[in-house]
Short mmCIF file of C-alpha atoms in Angstrom, two decimals:
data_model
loop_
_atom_site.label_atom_id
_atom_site.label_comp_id
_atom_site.label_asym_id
_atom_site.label_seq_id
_atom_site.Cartn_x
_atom_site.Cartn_y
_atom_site.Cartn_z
CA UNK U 1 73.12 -3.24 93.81
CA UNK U 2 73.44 -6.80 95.29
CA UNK U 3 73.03 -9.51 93.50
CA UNK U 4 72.25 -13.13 93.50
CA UNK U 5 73.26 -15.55 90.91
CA UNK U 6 71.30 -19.38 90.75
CA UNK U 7 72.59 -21.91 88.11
CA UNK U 8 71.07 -23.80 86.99
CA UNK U 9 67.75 -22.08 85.11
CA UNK U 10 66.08 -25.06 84.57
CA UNK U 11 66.74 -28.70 85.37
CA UNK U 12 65.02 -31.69 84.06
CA UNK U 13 65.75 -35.25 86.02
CA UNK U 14 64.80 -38.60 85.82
CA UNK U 15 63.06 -40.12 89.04
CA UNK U 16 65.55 -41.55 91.83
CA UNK U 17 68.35 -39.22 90.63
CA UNK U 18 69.43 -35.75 92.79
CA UNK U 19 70.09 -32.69 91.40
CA UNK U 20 71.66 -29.69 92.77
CA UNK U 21 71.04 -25.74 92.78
CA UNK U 22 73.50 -23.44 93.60
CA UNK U 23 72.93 -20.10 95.20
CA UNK U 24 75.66 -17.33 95.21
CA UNK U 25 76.03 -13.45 96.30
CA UNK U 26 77.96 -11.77 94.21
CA UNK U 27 78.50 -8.97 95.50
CA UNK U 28 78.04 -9.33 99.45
CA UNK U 29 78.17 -11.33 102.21
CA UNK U 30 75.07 -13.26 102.34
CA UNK U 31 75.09 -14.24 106.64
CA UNK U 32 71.62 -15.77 106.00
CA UNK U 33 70.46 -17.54 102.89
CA UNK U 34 66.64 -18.52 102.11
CA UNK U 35 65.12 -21.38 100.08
CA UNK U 36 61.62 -21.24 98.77
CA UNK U 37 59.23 -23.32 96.75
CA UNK U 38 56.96 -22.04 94.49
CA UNK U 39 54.03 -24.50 93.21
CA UNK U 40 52.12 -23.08 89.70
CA UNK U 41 49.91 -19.73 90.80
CA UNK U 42 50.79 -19.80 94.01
CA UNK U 43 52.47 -18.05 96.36
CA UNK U 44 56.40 -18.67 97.92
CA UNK U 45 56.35 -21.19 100.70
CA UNK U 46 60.03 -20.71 102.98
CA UNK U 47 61.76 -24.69 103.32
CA UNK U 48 64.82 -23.59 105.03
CA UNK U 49 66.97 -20.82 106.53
CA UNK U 50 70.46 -21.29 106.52
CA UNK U 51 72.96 -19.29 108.29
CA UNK U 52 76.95 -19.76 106.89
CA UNK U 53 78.90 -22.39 108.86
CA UNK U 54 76.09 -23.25 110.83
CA UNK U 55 72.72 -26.63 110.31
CA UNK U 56 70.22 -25.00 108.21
CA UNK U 57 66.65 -24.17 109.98
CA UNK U 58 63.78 -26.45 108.12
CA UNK U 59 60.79 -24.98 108.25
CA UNK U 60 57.75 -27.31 109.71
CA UNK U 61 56.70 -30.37 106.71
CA UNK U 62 60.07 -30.11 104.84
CA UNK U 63 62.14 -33.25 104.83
CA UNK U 64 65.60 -32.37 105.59
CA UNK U 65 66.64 -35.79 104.82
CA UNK U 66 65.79 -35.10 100.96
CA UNK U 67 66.53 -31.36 100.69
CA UNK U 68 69.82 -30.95 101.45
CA UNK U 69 70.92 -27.57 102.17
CA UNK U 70 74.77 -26.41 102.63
CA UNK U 71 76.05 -23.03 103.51
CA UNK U 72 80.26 -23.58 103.18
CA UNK U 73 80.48 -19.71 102.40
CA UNK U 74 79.41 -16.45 102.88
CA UNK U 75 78.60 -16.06 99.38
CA UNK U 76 77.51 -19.79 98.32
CA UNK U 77 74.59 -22.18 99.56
CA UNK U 78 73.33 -25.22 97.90
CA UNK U 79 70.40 -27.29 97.99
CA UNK U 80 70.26 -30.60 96.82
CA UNK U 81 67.09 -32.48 96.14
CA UNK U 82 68.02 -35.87 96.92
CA UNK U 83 65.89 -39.09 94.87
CA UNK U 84 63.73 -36.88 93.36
CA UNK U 85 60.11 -37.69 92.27
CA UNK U 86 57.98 -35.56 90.20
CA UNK U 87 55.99 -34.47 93.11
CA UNK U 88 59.32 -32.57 93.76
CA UNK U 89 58.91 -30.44 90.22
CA UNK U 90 58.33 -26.85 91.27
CA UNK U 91 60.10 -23.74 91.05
CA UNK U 92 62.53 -23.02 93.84
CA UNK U 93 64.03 -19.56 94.53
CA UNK U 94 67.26 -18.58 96.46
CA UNK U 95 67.35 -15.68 98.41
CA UNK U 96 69.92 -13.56 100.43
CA UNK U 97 70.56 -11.43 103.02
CA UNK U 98 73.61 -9.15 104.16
CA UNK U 99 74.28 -7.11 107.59
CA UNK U 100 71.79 -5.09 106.27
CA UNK U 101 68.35 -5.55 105.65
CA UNK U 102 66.97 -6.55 102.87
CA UNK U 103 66.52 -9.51 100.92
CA UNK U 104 68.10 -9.88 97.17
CA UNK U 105 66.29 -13.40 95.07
CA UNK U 106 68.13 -15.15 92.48
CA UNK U 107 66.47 -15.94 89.31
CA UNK U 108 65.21 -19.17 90.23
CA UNK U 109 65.11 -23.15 89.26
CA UNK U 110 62.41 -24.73 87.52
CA UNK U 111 62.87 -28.64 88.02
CA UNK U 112 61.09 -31.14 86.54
CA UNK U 113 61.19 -34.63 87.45
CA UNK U 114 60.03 -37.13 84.81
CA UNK R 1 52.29 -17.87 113.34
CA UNK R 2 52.70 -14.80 111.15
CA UNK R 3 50.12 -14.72 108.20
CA UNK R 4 49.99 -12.30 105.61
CA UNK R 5 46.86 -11.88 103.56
CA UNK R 6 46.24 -10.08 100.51
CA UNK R 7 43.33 -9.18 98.36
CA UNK R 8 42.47 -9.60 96.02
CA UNK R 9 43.68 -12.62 94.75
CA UNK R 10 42.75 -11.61 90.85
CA UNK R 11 42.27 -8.64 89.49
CA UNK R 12 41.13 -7.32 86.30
CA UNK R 13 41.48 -4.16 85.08
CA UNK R 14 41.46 -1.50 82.04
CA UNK R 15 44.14 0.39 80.79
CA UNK R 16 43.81 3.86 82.50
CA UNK R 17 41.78 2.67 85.35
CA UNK R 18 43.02 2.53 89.44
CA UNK R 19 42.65 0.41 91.43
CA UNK R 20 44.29 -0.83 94.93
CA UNK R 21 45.64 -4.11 96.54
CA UNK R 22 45.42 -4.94 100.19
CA UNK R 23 47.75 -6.64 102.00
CA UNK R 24 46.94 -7.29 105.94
CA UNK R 25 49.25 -8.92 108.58
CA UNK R 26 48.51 -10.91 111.50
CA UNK R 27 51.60 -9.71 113.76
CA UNK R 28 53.23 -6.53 114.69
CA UNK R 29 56.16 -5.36 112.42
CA UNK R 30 57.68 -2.65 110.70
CA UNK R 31 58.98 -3.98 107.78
CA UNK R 32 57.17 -4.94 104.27
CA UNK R 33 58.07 -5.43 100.76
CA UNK R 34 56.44 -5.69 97.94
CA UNK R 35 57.98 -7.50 94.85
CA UNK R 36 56.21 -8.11 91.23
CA UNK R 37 56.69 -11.93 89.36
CA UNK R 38 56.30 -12.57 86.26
CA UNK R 39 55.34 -15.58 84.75
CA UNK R 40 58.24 -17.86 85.00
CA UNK R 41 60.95 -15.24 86.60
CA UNK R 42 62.03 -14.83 89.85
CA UNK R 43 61.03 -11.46 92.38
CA UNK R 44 61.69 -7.94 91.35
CA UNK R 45 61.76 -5.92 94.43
CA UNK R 46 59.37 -2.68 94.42
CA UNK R 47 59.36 -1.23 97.63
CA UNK R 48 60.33 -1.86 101.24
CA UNK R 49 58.74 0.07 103.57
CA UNK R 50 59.95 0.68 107.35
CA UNK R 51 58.18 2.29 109.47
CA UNK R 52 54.68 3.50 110.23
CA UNK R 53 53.23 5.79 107.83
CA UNK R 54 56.24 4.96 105.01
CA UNK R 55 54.96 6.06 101.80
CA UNK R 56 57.13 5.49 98.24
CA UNK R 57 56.05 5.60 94.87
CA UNK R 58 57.64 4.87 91.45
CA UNK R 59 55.86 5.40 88.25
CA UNK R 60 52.25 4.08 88.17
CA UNK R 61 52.45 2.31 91.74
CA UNK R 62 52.61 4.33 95.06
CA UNK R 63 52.86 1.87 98.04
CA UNK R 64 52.01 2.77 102.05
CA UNK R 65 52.26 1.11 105.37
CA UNK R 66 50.04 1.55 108.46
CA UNK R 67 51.91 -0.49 111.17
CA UNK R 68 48.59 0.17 113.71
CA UNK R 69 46.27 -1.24 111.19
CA UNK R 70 48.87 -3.90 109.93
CA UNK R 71 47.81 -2.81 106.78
CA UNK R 72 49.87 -1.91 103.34
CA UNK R 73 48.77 -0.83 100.47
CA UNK R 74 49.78 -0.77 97.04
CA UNK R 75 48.24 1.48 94.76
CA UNK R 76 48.09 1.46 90.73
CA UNK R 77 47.16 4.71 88.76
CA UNK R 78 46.06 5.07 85.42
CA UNK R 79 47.32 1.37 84.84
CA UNK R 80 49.11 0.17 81.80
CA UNK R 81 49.44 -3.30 79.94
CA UNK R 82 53.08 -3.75 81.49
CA UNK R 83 51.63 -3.65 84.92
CA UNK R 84 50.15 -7.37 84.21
CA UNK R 85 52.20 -9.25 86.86
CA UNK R 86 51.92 -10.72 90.55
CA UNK R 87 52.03 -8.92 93.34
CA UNK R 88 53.57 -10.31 96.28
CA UNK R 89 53.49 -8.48 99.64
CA UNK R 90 55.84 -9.68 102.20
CA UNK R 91 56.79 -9.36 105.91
CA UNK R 92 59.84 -10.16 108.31
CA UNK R 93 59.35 -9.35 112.17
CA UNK R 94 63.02 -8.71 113.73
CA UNK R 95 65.27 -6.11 113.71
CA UNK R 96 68.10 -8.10 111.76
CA UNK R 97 67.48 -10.37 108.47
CA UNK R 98 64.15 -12.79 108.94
CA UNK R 99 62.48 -14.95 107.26
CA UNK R 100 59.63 -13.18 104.90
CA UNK R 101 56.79 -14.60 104.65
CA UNK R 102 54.58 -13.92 101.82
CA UNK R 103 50.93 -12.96 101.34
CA UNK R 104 49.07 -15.07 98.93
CA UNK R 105 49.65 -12.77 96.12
CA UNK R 106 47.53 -10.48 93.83
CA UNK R 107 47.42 -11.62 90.11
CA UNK R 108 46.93 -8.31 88.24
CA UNK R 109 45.60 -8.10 84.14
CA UNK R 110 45.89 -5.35 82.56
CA UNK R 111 43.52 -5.13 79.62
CA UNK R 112 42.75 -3.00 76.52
#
């Protein structure tokens, strides 16, 4: 089945600094690639669409500025959470889509920002 | 705006007892999923269901979809201890890849 890889786990940063998360398909073309934000007991909130080659989609309230998303490949995306603050400590989860439908999630980032 | 509601948000239940989750939809579409979290993992895909009256079960949980009613439901028999997890339903509205967006979730214990 398809699968999505996302490196790292867990992350722990100091304030001010960026970190990056990498998203890839292993085992498909991922045309469309989803970021999502999950807060403690509650439910996934979409930041951004991103379609290979192509500006990623920001979903209303989501700085684009500090989450930097980048879709180079049809198996890689990246976001980057630039000068982050420990309001930015969540979980975020990567997810991907083929020319089918469907939607495969990678394991998921837990960042903290101290 | 889409927006997907589920209910309930917490439930508590015995081993060996059913019991049924609700998820409701604000806009016409024929596509839902339902995916189980863990605390601290990622999504585990259940079911996707596709069109009206879509029905699929595996194990314990049989999940259905009334597009009409904008209604799914996921359905636990006899529930175990292992079945203590979220439930997230989840909807897209196009024919090609969407975004999902995701009910509020159902937190489901399992108890002795």
């Amino acid at each position: 089945g398809a699968v999505v890889s996302q490196h790292p786990s867990w992350v722990i940063c100091k304030s001010g600094t960026s970190v990056k998360i990498e998203c890839r398909s292993l085992d498909f073309q991922a045309t469309t690639m989803f970021w999502y934000r999950q807060f403690p007991k509650q439910s996934l909130m979409l930041m951004a669409t991103s379609n290979e080659g192509s500006k990623a989609t920001y979903e209303q309230g989501v700085e684009k500025d500090k989450f930097l998303i980048n879709h180079a490949s049809l198996t890689l995306s990246t976001l980057t959470v630039t000068s982050a603050h420990p309001e930015d400590s969540s979980f975020y989860i990567c997810s991907a889509s083929g020319r089918s439908y469907g939607y495969t999630f990678g394991s998921g980032t837990r960042l903290t920002v101290v | 705006e889409l927006k997907v509601e589920q209910n309930p948000l917490f439930l508590s239940m015995q081993e060996g007892k059913n019991y049924t989750i609700y998820c409701n939809y604000s806009t016409t579409s024929d596509r839902l999923y339902w995916y189980r979290q863990d605390p601290g993992k990622s999504l585990e895909s259940l079911f996707v269901l596709l069109s009206n009256g879509a029905v699929k079960q595996e194990g314990r949980l049989m999940a259905s979809l009334d597009t009409k009613a904008r209604l799914s439901t996921l359905h636990i028999t006899a529930a175990v201890h292992d079945l203590s997890a979220t439930y997230f339903c989840a909807v897209d509205l196009t024919g090609t890849a969407s975004k999902l967006t995701f009910g509020t979730g159902t937190r489901l214990q399992v108890t002795l």
